[in-house]
Coordinates of C-alpha atoms and ligand atoms in Angstrom, one line a residue:
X1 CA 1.3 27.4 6.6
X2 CA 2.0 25.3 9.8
X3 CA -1.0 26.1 12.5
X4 CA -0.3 28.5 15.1
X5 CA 0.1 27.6 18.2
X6 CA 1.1 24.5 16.9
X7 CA 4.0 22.6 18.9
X8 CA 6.4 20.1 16.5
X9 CA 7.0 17.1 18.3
X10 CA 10.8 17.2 17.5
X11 CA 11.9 13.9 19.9
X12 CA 9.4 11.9 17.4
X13 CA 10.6 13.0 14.1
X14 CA 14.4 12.5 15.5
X15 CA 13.6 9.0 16.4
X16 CA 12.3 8.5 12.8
X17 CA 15.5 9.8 11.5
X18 CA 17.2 7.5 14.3
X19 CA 15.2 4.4 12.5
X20 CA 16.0 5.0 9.2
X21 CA 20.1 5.8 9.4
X22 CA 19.7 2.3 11.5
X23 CA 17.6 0.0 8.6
X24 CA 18.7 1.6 5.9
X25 CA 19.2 -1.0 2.9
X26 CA 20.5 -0.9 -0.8
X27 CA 18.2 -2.7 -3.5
X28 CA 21.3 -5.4 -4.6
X29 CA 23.6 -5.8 -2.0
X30 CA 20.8 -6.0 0.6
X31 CA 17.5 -7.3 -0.8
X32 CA 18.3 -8.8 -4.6
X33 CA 21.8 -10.2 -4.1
X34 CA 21.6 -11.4 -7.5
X35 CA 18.7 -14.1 -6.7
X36 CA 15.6 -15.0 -8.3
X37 CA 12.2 -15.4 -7.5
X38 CA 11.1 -19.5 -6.7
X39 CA 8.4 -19.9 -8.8
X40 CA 7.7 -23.0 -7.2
X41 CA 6.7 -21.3 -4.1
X42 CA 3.7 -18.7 -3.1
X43 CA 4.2 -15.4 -3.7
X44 CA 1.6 -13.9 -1.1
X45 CA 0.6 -16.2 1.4
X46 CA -3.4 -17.0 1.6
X47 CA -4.0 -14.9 3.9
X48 CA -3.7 -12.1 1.8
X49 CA -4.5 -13.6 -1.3
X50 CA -7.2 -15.9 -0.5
X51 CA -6.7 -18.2 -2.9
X52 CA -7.7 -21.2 0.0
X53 CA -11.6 -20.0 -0.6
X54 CA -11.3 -21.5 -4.4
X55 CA -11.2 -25.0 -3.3
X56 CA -11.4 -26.5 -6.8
X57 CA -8.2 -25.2 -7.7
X58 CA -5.2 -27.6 -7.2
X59 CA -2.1 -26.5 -5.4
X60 CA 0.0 -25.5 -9.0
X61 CA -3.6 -23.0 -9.9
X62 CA -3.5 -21.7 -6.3
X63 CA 0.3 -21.0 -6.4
X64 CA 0.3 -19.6 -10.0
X65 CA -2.8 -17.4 -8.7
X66 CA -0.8 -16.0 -5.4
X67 CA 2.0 -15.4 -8.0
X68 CA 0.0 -13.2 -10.3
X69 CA -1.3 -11.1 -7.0
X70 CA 1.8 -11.2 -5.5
X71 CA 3.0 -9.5 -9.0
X72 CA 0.1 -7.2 -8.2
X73 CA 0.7 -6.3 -5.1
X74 CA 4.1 -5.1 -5.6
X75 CA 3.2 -2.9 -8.8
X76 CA 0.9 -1.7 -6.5
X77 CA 2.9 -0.4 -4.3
X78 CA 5.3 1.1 -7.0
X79 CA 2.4 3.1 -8.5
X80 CA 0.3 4.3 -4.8
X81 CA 4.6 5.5 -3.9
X82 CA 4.3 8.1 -6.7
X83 CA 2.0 10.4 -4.7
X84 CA 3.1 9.4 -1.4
X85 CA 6.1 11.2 -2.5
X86 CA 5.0 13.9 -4.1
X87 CA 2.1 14.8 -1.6
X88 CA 4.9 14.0 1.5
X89 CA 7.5 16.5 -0.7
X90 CA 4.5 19.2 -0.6
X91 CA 4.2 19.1 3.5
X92 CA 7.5 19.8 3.8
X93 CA 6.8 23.3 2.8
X94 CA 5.6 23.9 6.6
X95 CA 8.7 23.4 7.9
X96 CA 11.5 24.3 5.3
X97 CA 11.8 27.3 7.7
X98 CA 10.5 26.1 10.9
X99 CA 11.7 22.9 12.5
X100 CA 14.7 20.9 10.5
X101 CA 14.6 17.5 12.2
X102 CA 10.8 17.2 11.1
X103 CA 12.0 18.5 7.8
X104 CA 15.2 15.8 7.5
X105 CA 12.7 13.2 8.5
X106 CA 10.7 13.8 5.7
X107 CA 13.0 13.9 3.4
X108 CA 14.3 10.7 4.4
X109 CA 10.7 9.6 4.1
X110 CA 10.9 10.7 0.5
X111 CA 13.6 8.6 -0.1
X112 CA 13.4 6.0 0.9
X113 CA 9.9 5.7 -1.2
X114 CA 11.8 6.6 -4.2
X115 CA 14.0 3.6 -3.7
X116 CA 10.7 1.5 -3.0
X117 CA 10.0 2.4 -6.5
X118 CA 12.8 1.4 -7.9
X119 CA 12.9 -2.1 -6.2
X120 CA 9.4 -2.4 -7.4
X121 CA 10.2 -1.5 -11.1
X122 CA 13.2 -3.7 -11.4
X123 CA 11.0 -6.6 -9.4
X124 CA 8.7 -6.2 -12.1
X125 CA 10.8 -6.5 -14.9
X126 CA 12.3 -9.9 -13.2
X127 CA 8.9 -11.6 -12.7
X128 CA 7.8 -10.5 -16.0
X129 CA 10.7 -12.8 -17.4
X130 CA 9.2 -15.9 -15.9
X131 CA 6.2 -15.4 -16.2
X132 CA 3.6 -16.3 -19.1
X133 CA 3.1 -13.5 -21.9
X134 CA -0.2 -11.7 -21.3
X135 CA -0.4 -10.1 -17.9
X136 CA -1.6 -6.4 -17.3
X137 CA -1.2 -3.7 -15.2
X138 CA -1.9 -0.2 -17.1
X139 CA -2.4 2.5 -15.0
X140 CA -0.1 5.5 -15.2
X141 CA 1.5 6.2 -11.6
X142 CA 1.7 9.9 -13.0
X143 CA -1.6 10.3 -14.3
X144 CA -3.4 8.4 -11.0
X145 CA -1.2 10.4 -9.0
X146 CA -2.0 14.0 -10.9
X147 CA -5.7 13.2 -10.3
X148 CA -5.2 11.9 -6.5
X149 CA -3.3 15.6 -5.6
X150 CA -6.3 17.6 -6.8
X151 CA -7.7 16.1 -3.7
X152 CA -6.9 18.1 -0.1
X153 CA -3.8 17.5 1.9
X154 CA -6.5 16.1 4.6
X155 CA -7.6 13.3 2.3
X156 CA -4.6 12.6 0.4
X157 CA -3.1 12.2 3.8
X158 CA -6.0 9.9 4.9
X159 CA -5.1 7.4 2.0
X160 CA -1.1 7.3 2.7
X161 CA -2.0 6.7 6.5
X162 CA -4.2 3.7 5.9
X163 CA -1.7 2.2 2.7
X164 CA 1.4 2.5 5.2
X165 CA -0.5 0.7 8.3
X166 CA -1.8 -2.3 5.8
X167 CA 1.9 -2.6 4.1
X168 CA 3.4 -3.8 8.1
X169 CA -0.1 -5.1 9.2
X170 CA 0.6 -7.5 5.7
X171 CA 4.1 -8.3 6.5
X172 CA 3.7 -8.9 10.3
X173 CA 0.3 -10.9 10.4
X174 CA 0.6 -12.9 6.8
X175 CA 3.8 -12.6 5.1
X176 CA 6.7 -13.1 8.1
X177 CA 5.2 -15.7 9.6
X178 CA 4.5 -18.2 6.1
X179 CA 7.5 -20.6 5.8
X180 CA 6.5 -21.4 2.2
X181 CA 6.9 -18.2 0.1
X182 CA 9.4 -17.8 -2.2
X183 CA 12.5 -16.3 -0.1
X184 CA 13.2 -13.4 -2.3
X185 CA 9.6 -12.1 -2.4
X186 CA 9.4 -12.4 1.0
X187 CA 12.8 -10.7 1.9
X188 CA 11.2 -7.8 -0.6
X189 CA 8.4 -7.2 1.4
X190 CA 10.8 -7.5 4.8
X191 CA 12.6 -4.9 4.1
X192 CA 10.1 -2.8 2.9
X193 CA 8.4 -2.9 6.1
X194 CA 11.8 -2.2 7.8
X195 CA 11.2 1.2 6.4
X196 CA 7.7 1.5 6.1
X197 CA 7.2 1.5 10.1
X198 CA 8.3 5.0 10.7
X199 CA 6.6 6.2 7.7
X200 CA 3.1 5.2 9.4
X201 CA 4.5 7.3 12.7
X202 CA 5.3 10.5 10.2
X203 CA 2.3 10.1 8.6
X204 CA 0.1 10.3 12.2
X205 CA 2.3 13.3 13.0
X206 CA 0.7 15.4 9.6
X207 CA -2.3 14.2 9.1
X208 CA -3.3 16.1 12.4
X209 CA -1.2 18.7 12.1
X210 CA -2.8 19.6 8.8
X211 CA -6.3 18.8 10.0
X212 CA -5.7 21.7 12.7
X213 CA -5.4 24.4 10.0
X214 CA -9.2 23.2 8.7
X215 CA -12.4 24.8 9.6
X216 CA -15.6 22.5 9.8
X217 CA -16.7 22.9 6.7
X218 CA -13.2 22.5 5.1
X219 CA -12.9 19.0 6.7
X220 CA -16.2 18.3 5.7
X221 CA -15.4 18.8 2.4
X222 CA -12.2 16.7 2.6
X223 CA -14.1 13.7 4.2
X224 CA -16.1 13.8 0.4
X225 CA -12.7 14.1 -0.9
X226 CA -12.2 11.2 0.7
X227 CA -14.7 9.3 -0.1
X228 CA -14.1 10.0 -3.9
X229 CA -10.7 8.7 -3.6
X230 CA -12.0 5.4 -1.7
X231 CA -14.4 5.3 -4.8
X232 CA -11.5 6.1 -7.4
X233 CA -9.1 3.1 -5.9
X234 CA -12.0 0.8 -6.2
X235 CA -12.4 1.7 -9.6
X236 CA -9.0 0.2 -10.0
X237 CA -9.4 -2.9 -8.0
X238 CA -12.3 -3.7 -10.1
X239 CA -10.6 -3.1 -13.1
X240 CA -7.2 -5.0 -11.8
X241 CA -9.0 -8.1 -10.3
X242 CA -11.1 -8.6 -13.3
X243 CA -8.2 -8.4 -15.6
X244 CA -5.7 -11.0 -13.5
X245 CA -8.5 -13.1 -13.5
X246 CA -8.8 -13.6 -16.7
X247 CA -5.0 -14.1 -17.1
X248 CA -5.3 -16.6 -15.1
X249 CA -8.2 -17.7 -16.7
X250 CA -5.9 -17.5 -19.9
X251 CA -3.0 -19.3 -19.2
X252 CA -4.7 -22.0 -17.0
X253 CA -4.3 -25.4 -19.3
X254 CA -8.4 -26.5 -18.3
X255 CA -11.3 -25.0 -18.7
X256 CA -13.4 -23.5 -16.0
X257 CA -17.5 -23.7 -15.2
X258 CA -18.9 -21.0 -15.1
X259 CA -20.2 -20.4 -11.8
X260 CA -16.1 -21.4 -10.8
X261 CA -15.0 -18.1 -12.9
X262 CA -17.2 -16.1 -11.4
X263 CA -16.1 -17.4 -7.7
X264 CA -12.5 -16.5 -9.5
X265 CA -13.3 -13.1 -10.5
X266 CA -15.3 -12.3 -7.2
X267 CA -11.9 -13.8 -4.6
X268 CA -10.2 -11.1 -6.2
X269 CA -12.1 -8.3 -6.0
X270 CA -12.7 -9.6 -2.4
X271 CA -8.9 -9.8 -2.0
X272 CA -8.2 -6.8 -3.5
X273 CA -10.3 -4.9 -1.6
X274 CA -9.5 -6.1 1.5
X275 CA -5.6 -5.6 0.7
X276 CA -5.6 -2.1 -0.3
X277 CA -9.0 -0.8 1.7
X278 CA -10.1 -2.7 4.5
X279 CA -7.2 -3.8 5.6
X280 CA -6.5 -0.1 6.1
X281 CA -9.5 1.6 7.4
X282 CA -10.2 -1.1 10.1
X283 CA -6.9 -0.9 11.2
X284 CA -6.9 0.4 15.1
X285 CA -4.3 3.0 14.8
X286 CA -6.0 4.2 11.7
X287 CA -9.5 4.2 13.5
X288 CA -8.2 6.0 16.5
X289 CA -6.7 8.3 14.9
X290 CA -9.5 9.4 12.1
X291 CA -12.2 9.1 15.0
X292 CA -10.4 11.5 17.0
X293 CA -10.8 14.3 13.9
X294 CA -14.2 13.9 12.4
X295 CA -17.5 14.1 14.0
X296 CA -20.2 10.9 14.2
X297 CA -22.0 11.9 11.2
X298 CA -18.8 12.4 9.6
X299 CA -17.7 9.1 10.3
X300 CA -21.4 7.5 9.3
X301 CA -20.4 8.8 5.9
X302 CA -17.4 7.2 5.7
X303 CA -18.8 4.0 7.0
X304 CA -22.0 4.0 4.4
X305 CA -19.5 4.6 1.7
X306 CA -17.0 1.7 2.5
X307 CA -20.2 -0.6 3.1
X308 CA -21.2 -0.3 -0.6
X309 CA -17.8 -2.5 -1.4
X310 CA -18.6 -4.9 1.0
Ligands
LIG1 FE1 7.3 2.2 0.4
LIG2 FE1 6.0 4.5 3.0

């Protein structure tokens, strides 16, 4: 139920339409035109990766490394897209019968995040070909996705807010600006921020729009919620960096000391962490936005919780 007394900002949504009918790209004719990735190049540039802290690694480990986390990244994205639309599909609700340029927005939101999913699936199955036998990435976008909706609209909305304000922070700040990635995998991640910068805009329209229909408690509640699901992506990371690691561990032609796998194991939890957490959270627009709902303590919470992945 939309909050009462509570005034659509039509103009915004109507620019987001505006964006989208102006970007709007097909998977082949636009972004794949029949190319492949350059595996002699980076996929994600270092400063994303950070594959320039492992300094005993020579240029061909370092590249192969930003490969397997650029292959990451973009299943990644794939998988966290499952909820996005289903949880973005469920706030329609409020306005199926109130204001339709919010709800054509939205839809358009939906979308286009189904056609992310797509590119990501059939990007997948293209680096798979070139790449060694051996890499892993198991989790069930349908199952993480059924366990991230139990969650409240308020947190569930927290999480798309701060994943849609890294994916442009990424491109902008790390991946435009590096000459040396391969071109397609850069052009993936271009366009994919073409469409992701209104998303970010929807998504700071309902996240306080639904945080208006919550009593104290309620949001308190949701900022545990919240905190579970910080805990439950970890829980992934951990599991994700360990097991790229060790592919590339695996397919590496030396052998490693010891004290080097471990600096291996711990970049990418570090990397990971920072990609699909802190990245997010220590955005401005994200901290503006979630200071302005929850209360100090509230917001201690949150900041003990995210210290105990630093
Ligand atoms: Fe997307
Ligand atoms: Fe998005």
């Amino acid at each position: 139920m939309q909050p009462t007394n509570y005034k659509v900002e039509t103009e915004r949504y109507a620019k987001c339409i505006e964006g989208s009918k102006r970007i709007r790209w097909d998977i082949d004719k636009d972004v794949l035109r029949g190319r492949e990735f350059d595996f002699s190049k980076k996929f994600l540039p270092d400063g994303i990766s950070q594959v320039d802290r492992l300094d005993f690694l020579n240029d061909d480990e370092r590249r192969f490394l930003s490969q397997i986390q650029g292959r990451t990244y973009a299943s990644m994205f794939g998988f966290v897209e499952r909820f996005i639309v289903a949880k973005i599909l469920d706030i329609t609700r409020d306005h199926w019968l109130g204001d339709q340029v919010a709800l054509e927005a939205l839809i358009r939101f939906c979308d286009e995040e189904l056609k992310h999913q797509e590119l990501f699936k059939q990007i997948e199955i293209m680096m798979a070909n070139h790449m060694p036998a051996g890499y892993s990435f198991p989790w069930d976008p349908n199952e993480v996705a059924g366990a991230v909706l139990e969650k409240s609209t308020w947190a569930v909305m927290a999480l798309i807010y701060e994943i849609e304000l890294f994916t442009q922070e990424h491109y902008k700040k790390s991946i435009e600006p590096d000459e040396n990635l391969s071109e397609l995998y850069k052009d993936v991640f271009l366009y994919h921020w073409k469409e992701e910068a209104h998303h970010a805009v929807m998504d700071a329209l309902e996240w306080p729009r639904e945080d208006q229909k919550l009593t104290q408690a309620e949001r308190d509640r949701a900022i545990d919620e919240l905190i579970e699901l910080v805990g439950s992506v970890d829980g992934i990371l951990q599991a994700q960096s360990k097991s790229d690691a060790e592919y590339f561990l695996k397919i590496s032609d030396r052998s490693f000391s010891e004290d080097e796998v471990v600096r291996i194991k711990d970049c990418l939890l570090k990397a990971y962490r920072w990609q699909y957490v802190f990245s997010g959270v220590e955005h401005p627009r994200f901290k503006a936005l979630f200071s302005s709902m929850i209360t100090e303590a509230q917001g201690q919470r949150v900041g003990q919780a995210l210290a105990s992945l630093m």
